Coordinates of C-alpha atoms in Angstrom, one line a residue:
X96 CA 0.0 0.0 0.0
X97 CA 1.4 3.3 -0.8
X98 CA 2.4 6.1 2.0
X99 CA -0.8 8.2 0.1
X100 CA -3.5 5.3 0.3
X101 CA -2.4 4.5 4.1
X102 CA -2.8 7.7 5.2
X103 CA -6.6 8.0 3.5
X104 CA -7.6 5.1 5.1
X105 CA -6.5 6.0 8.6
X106 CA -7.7 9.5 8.2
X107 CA -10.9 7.9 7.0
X108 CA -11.1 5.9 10.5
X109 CA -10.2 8.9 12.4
X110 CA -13.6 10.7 10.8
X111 CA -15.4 7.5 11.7
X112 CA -14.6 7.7 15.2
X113 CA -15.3 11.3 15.6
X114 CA -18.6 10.5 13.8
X115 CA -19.2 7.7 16.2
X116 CA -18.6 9.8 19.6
X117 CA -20.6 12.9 18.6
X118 CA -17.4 14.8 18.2
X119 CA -18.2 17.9 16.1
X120 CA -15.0 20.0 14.3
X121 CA -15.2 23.2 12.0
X122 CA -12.2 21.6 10.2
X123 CA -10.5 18.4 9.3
X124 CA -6.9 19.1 7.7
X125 CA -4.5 16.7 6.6
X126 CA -0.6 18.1 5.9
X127 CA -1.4 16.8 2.3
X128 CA -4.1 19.5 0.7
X129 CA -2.4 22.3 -0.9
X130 CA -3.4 25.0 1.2
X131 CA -1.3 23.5 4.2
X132 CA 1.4 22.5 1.7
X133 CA 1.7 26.7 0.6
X134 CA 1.6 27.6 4.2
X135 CA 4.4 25.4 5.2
X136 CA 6.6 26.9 2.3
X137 CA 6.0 30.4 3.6
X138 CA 7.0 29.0 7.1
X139 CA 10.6 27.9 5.9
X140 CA 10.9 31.1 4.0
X141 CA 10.3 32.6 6.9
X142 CA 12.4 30.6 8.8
X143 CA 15.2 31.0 6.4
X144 CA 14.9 34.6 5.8
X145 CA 15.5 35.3 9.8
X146 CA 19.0 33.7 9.6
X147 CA 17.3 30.5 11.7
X148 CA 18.3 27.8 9.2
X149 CA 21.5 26.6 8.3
X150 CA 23.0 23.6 6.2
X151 CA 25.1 21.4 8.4
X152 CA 26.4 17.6 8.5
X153 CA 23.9 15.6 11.6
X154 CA 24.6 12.4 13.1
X155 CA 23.3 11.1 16.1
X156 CA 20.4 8.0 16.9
X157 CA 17.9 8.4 14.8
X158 CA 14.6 6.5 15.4
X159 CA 12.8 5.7 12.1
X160 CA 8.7 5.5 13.9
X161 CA 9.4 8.7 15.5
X162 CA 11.1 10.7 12.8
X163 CA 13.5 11.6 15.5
X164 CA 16.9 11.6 16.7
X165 CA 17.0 11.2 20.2
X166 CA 19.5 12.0 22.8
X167 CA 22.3 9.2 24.8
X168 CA 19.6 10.9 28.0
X169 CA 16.6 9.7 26.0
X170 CA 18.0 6.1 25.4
X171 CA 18.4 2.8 27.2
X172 CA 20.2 -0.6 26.5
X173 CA 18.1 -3.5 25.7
X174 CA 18.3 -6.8 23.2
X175 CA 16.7 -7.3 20.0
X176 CA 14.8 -10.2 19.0
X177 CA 18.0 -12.4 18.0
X178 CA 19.2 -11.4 21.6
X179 CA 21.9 -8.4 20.3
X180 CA 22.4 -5.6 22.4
X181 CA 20.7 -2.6 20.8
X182 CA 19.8 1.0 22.0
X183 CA 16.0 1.9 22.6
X184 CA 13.7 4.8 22.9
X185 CA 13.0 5.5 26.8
X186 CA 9.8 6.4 25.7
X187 CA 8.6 4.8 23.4
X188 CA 11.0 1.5 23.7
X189 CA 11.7 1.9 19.7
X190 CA 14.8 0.9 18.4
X191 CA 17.4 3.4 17.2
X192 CA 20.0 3.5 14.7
X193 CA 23.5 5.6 14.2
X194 CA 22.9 7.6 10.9
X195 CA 24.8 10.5 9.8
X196 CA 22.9 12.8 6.8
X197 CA 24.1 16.4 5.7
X198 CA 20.8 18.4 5.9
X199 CA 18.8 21.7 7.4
X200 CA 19.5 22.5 10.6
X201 CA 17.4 25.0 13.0
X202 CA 19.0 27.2 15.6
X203 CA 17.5 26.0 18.3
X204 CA 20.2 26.5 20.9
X205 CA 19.0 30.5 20.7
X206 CA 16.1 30.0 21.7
X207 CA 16.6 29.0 25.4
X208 CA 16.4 32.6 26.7
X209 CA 13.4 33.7 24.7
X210 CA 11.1 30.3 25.5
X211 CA 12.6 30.8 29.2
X212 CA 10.8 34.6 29.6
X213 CA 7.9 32.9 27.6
X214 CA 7.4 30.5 30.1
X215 CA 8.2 32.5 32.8
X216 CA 6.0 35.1 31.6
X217 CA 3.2 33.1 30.9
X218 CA 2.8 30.4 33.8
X219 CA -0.5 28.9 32.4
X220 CA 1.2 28.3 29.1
X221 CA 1.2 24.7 30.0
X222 CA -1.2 22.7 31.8
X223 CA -1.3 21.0 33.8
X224 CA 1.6 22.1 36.0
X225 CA 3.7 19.0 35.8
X226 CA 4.3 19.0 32.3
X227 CA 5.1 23.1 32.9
X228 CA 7.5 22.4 35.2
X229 CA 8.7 19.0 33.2
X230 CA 9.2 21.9 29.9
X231 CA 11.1 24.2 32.0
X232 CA 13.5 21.1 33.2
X233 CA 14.0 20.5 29.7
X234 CA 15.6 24.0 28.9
X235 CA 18.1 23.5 32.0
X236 CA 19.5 20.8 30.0
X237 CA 21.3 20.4 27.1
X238 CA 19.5 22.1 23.8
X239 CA 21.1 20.9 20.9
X240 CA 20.2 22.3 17.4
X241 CA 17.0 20.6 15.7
X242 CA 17.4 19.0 12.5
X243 CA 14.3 19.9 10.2
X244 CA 15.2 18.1 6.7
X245 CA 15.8 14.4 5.7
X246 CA 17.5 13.6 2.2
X247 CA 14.7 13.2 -0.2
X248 CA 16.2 9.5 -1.0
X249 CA 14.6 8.2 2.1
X250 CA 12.2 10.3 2.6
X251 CA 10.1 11.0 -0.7
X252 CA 6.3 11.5 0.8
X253 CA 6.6 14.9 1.9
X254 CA 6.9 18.4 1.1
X255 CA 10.3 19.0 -0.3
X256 CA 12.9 22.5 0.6
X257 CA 11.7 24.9 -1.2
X258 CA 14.9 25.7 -3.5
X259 CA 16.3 22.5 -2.2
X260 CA 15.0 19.5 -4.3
X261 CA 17.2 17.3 -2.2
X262 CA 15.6 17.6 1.1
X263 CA 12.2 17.0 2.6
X264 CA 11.1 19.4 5.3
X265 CA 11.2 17.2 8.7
X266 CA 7.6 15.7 9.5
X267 CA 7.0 17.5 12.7
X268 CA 7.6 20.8 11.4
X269 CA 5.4 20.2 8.1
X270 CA 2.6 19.1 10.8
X271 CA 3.2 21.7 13.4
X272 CA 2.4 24.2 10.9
X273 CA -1.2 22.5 10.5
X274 CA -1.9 24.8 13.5
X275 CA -1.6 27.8 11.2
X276 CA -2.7 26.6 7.9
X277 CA -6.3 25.6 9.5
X278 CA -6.5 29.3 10.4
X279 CA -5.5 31.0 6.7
X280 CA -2.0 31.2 7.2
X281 CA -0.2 33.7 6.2
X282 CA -2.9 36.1 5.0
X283 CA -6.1 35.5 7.5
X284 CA -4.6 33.8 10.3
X285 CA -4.8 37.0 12.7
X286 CA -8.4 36.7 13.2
X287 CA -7.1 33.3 15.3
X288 CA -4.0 33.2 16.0
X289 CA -2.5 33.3 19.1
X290 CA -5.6 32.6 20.9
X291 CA -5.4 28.9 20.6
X292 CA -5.2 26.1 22.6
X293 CA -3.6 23.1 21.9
X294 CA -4.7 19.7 22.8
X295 CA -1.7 17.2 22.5
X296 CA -0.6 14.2 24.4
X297 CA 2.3 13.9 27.0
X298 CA 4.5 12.1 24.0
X299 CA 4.2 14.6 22.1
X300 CA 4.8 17.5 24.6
X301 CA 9.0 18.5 23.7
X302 CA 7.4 18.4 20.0
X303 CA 5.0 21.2 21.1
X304 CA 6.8 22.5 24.2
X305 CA 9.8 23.0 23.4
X306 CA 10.4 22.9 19.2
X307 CA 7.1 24.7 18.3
X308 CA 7.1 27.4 20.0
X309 CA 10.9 28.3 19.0
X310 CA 10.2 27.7 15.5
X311 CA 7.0 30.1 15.8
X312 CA 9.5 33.3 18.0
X313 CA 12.0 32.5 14.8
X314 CA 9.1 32.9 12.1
X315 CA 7.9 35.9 14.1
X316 CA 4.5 34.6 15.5
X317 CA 3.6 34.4 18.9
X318 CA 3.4 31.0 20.9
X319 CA 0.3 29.7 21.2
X320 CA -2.1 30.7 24.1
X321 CA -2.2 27.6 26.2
X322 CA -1.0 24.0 25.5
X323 CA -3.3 21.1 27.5
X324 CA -1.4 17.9 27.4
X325 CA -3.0 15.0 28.6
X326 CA -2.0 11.3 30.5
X327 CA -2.6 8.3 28.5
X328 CA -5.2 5.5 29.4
X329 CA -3.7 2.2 30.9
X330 CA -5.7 -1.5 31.0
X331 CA -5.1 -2.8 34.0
X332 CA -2.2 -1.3 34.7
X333 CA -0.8 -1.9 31.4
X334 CA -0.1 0.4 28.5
X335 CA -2.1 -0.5 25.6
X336 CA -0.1 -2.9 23.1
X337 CA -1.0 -4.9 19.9
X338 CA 1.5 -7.4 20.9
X339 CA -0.4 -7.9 24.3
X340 CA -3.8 -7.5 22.7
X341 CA -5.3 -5.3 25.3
X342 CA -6.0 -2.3 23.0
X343 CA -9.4 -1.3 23.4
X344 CA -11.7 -0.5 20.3
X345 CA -13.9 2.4 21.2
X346 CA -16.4 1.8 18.7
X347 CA -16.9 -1.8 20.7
X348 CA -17.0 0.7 23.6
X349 CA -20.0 2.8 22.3
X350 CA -21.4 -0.1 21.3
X351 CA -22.1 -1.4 24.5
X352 CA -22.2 1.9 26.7
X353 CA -23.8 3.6 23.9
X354 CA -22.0 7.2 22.5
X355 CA -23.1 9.8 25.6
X356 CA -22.1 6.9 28.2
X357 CA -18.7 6.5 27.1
X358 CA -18.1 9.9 26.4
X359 CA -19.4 10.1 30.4
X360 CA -16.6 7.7 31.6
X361 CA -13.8 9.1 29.8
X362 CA -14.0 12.3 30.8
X363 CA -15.0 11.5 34.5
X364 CA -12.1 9.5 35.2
X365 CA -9.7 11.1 32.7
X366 CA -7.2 13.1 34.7
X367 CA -4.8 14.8 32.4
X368 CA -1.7 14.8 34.8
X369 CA -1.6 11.1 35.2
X370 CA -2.4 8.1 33.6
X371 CA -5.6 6.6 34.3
X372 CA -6.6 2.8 34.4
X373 CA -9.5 1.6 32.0
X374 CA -11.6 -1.9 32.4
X375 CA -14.9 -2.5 31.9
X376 CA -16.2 -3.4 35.4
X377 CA -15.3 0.0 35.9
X378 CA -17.5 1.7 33.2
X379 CA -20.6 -0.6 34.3
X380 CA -20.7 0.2 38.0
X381 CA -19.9 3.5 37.3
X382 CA -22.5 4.5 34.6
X383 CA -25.0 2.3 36.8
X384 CA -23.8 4.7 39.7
X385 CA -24.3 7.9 38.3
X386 CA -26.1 7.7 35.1
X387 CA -28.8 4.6 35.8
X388 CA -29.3 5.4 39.3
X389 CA -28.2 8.3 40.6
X390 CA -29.5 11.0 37.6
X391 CA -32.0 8.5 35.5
X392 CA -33.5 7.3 39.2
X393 CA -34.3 10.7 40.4
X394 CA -36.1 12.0 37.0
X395 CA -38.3 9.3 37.1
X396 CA -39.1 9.6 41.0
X397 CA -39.5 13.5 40.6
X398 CA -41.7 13.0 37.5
X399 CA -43.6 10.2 38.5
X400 CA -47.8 10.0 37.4
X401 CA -48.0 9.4 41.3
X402 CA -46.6 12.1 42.9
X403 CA -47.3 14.8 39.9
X404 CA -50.9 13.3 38.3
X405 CA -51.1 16.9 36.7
X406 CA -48.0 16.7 34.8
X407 CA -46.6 20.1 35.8
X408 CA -44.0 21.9 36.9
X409 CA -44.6 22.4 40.4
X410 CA -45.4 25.6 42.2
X411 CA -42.6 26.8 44.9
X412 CA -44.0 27.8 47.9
X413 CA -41.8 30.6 50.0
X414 CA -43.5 30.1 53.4
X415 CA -42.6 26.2 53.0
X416 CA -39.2 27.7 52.2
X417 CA -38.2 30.7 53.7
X418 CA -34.9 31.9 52.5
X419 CA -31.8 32.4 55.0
X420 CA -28.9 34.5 54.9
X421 CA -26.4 32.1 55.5
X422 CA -26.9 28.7 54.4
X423 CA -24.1 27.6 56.6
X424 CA -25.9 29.1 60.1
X425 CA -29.5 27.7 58.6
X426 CA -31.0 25.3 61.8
X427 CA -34.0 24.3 59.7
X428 CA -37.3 26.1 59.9
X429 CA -40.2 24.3 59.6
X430 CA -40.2 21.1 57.7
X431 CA -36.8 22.5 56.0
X432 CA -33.9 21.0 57.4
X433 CA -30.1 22.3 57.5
X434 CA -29.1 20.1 55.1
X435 CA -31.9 21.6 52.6
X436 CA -30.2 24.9 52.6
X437 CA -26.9 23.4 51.9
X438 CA -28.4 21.7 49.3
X439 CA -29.5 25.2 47.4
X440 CA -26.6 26.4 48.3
X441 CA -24.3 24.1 46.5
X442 CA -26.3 24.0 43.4
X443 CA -26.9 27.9 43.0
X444 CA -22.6 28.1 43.0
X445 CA -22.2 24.9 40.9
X446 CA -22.7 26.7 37.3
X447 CA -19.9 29.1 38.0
X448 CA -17.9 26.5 39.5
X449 CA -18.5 24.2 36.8
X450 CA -17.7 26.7 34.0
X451 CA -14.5 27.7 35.8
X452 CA -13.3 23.9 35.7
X453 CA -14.7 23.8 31.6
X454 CA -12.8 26.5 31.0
X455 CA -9.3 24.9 32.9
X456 CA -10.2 21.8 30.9
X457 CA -10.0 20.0 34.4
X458 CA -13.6 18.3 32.8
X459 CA -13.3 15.5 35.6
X460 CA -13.5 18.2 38.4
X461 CA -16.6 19.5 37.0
X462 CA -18.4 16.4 36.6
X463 CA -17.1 15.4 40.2
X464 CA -19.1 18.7 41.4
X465 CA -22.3 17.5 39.3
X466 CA -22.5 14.1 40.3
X467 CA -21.8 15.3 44.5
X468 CA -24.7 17.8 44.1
X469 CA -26.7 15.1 41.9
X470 CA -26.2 12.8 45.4
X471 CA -27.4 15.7 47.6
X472 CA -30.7 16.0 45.8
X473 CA -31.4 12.5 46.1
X474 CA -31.1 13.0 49.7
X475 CA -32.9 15.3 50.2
X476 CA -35.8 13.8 47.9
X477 CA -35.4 10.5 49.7
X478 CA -35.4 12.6 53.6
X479 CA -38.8 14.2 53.1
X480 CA -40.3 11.4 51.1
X481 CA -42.8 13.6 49.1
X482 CA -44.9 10.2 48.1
X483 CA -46.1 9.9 51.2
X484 CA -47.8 12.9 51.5
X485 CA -51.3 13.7 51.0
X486 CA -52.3 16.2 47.7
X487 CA -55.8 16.7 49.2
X488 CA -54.3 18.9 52.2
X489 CA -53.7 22.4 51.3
X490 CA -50.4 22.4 53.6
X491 CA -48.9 19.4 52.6
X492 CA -50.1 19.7 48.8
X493 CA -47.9 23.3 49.2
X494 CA -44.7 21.1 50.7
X495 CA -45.2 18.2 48.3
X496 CA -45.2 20.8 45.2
X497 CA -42.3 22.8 47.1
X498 CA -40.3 19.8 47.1
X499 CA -40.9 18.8 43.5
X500 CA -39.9 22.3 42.0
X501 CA -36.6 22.1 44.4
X502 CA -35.8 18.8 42.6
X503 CA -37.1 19.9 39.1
X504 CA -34.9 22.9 38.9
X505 CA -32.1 20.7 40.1
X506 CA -32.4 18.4 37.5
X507 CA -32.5 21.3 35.2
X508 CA -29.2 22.8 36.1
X509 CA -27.8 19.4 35.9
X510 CA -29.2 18.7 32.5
X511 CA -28.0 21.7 31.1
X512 CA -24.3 22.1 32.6
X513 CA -24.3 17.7 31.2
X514 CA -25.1 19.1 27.8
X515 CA -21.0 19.2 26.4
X516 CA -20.5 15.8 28.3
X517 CA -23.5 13.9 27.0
X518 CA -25.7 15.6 25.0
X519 CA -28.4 13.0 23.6
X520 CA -29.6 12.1 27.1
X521 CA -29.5 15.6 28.5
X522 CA -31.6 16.7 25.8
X523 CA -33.6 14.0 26.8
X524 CA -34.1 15.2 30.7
X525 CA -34.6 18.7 29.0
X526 CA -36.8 18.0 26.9
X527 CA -38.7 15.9 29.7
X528 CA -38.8 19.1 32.2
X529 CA -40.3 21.2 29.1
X530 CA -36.6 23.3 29.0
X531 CA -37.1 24.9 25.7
X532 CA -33.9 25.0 23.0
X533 CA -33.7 28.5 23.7
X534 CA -33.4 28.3 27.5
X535 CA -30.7 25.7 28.2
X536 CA -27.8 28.2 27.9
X537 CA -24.8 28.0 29.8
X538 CA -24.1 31.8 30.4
X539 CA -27.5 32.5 32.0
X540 CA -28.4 29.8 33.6
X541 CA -30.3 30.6 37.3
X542 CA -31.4 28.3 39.6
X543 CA -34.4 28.6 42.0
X544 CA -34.9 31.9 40.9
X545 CA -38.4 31.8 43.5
X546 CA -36.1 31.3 46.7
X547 CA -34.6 34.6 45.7
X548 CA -38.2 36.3 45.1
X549 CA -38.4 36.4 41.8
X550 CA -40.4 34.6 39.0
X551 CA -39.6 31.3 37.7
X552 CA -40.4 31.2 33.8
X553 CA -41.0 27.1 34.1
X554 CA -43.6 27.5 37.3
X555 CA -46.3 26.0 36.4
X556 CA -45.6 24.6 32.9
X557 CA -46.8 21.4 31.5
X558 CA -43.5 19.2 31.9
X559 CA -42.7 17.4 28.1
X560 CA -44.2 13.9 27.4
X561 CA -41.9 11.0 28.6
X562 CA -38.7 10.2 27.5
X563 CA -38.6 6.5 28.8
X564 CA -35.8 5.6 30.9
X565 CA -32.7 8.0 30.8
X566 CA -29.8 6.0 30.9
X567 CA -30.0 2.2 31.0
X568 CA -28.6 0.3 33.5
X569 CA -25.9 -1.6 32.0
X570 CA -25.8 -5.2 33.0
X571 CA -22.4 -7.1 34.2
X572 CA -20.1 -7.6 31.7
X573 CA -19.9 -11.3 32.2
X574 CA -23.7 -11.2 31.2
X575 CA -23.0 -8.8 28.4
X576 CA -20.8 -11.9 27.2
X577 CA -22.8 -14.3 27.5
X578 CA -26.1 -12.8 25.5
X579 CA -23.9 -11.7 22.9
X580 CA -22.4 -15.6 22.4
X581 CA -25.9 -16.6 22.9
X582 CA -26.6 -14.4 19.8
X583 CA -24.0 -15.8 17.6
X584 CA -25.0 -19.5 18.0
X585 CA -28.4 -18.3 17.0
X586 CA -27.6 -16.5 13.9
X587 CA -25.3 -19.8 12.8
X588 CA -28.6 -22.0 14.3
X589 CA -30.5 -19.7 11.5
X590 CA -27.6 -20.2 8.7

């Protein structure tokens, strides 16, 4: 298969699997269209007319996967499969050969200073801190020039020197500069550039670090805004290998945790700093806990034919409850308890505190918050136990419907701060609590806008019709198993 037809068949999956998690782009570029390849030969002129380039002779270990020559610091002793002593990657555990080539060179070495006061200057460049601090180690060490051409012979896929015929441009710079071509580089890109972040893994972080932004202060651009590097995902303790077949498919995954249930799991145990451990026992008794039970239980108990026959929203009743100063003093008046008042509490400062996690891309943290208050309202639906009180009495029909709109508007500030995570299902508790398209914002979103005095647009609203179950409880893998080999003998039964 040629270099061309490989890379159109991966780049096909990659659409596939974006397709397949509900992952929305505004662009999809690949360093092969000919917008990217004009933008990358401005970007070594540019290079080149700063005095950054230079022709020299480079040898060192070179490691072929990685389009890299590594360091003796980044390289270990192991044995090959005939049981020879080689040299390895200590990242990646690829093999490395001596090669000595004649080609571009960047002047990396004068860079230190400048990505020093960056970095120094700029603290938040890099998240999360570890990898900052891991960046700034890096430029304590030794900084040795960057090669950024290979001899055409060996390397003919690619977009060659311009002037040069014998050299390609090095692969990480061609792709780096996908950052700017996607924005119009070098005509529209000021509109975007430099507030971007970048979203790269921890492999990849000297690539982005250290080499991109030098090659953007030599070119004349400004680094980018932020760079979020993120931990990889473990099985069992185990990084993912073909060899040890414990690579896991995530289109199996959707399959069985359907798209907003995975997309729940990863980013509510991803933590970007470290790796995190993936197996499915996990994702079941999670998604059972938070999604099934937790989230799903509580719409259907607040919703309930029982407990609302009129299908409403419920009316909130001050005198039921009265509103305190200070939720951490409150003793409980009435029938409210202390615990209710924490309760509002914690969910009127939840959209701010959610947004401020969104916005630090510490997504987990967030949907820690959610699920804590999610645990709260259950509590306090399950402590005043609004089924076993009587509609035909004025005073407890006030209470009941008091305790109902508390929930409700819970559920609706959960519903629309879960709408990036997992959007198909909370469209569906939306749509269930009548929450029209136009009123699930982010920005505005208020919560129990009647304990502060002031009307509640959803009062009294005839709720949606129902959505059926939210989430559905996932069953135990080992039954999952079974009923899915069950299946196949019966379709070869039918054969």
């Amino acid at each position: 298969m040629s270099p061309p037809e490989l890379c159109e068949r991966v780049s096909g999956l990659f659409r596939q699997a974006l397709a397949q998690a509900g992952v929305a782009f505004t662009d999809f570029t690949r360093t092969s269209e000919p917008r990217h390849q004009r933008a990358v030969r401005h970007f070594w002129g540019a290079l080149r007319d700063c005095g950054a380039l230079y022709k020299g002779s480079y040898e060192g270990w070179y490691c072929t996967p990685e389009e890299s020559f590594l360091p003796e610091s980044q390289l270990a002793e192991r044995r090959d499969a005939q049981g020879r002593p080689c040299k390895v990657s200590l990242e990646t555990g690829h093999e490395v050969h001596w090669t000595k080539e004649e080609n571009y060179m960047f002047k990396l070495s004068a860079f230190r200073d400048p990505l020093q006061n960056w970095l120094r200057d700029n603290p938040r460049s890099i998240a999360p801190d570890p990898f900052y601090q891991r960046v700034l180690r890096w430029l304590d060490e030794d900084l040795p020039d960057l090669s950024v051409s290979r001899e055409r012979s060996r390397l003919q896929w690619g977009i060659p020197v311009p002037g040069d015929p014998t050299q390609t441009i090095y692969v990480w710079v061609d792709a780096l500069v996908n950052y700017l071509s996607v924005v119009g580089y070098p005509e529209s890109h000021g509109a975007w550039w430099p507030a971007a972040h970048h979203v790269v893994g921890k492999d990849i972080l000297k690539f982005h670090a250290l080499y991109w932004p030098a090659l953007l202060l030599a070119a004349g651009l400004p680094p980018p805004e932020r760079i979020l590097v993120h931990s990889h995902w473990t099985v069992r303790g185990q990084k993912m290998s073909k060899s040890l077949g414990n690579v896991v498919d995530p289109a199996t995954c959707v399959g069985q945790y359907g798209v907003d249930g995975f997309r729940y799991f990863l980013l509510r145990q991803g933590v970007p700093e470290r790796d995190c451990d993936y197996y499915d026992e996990k994702v079941v008794k999670l998604l059972n806990s938070e999604l099934a039970d937790a989230l799903g239980g509580l719409l259907n108990r607040s919703t309930a034919p029982s407990i609302n026959p009129s299908n409403t929203y419920p009316r909130f009743s001050e005198p039921c409850f009265p509103k305190v100063l200070d939720s951490r003093e409150a003793k409980g008046m009435g029938r409210v308890s202390a615990e209710d008042y924490e309760l509002v509490a914690a969910v009127a400062s939840l959209p701010a505190q959610v947004a401020g996690y969104f916005e630090g891309f510490q997504i987990y943290k967030a949907l820690e918050c959610i699920a804590q208050c999610v645990r709260q309202t259950n509590g306090f639906f399950q402590r005043h136990r609004p089924w076993k009180l009587d509609r035909r009495d004025t005073a407890e029909r006030l209470w009941l419907d008091t305790i109902l709109h508390v929930t409700l508007e819970c559920l609706r500030v959960y519903g629309t701060l879960l709408q990036p995570v997992v959007p198909h299902m909370a469209d569906k508790l939306l749509s269930r609590l009548a929450v029209e398209p136009g009123e699930r914002g982010l920005s505005d979103l208020t919560f129990l806008a009647r304990y502060d005095g002031k009307p509640c647009p959803f009062e009294g609203r005839q709720l949606g019709p129902d959505t059926g179950v939210l989430f559905q409880r996932l069953e135990k893998l080992e039954t999952m198993k079974n009923r899915k080999q069950e299946a196949r003998v019966s379709d070869k039964q039918l054969l």
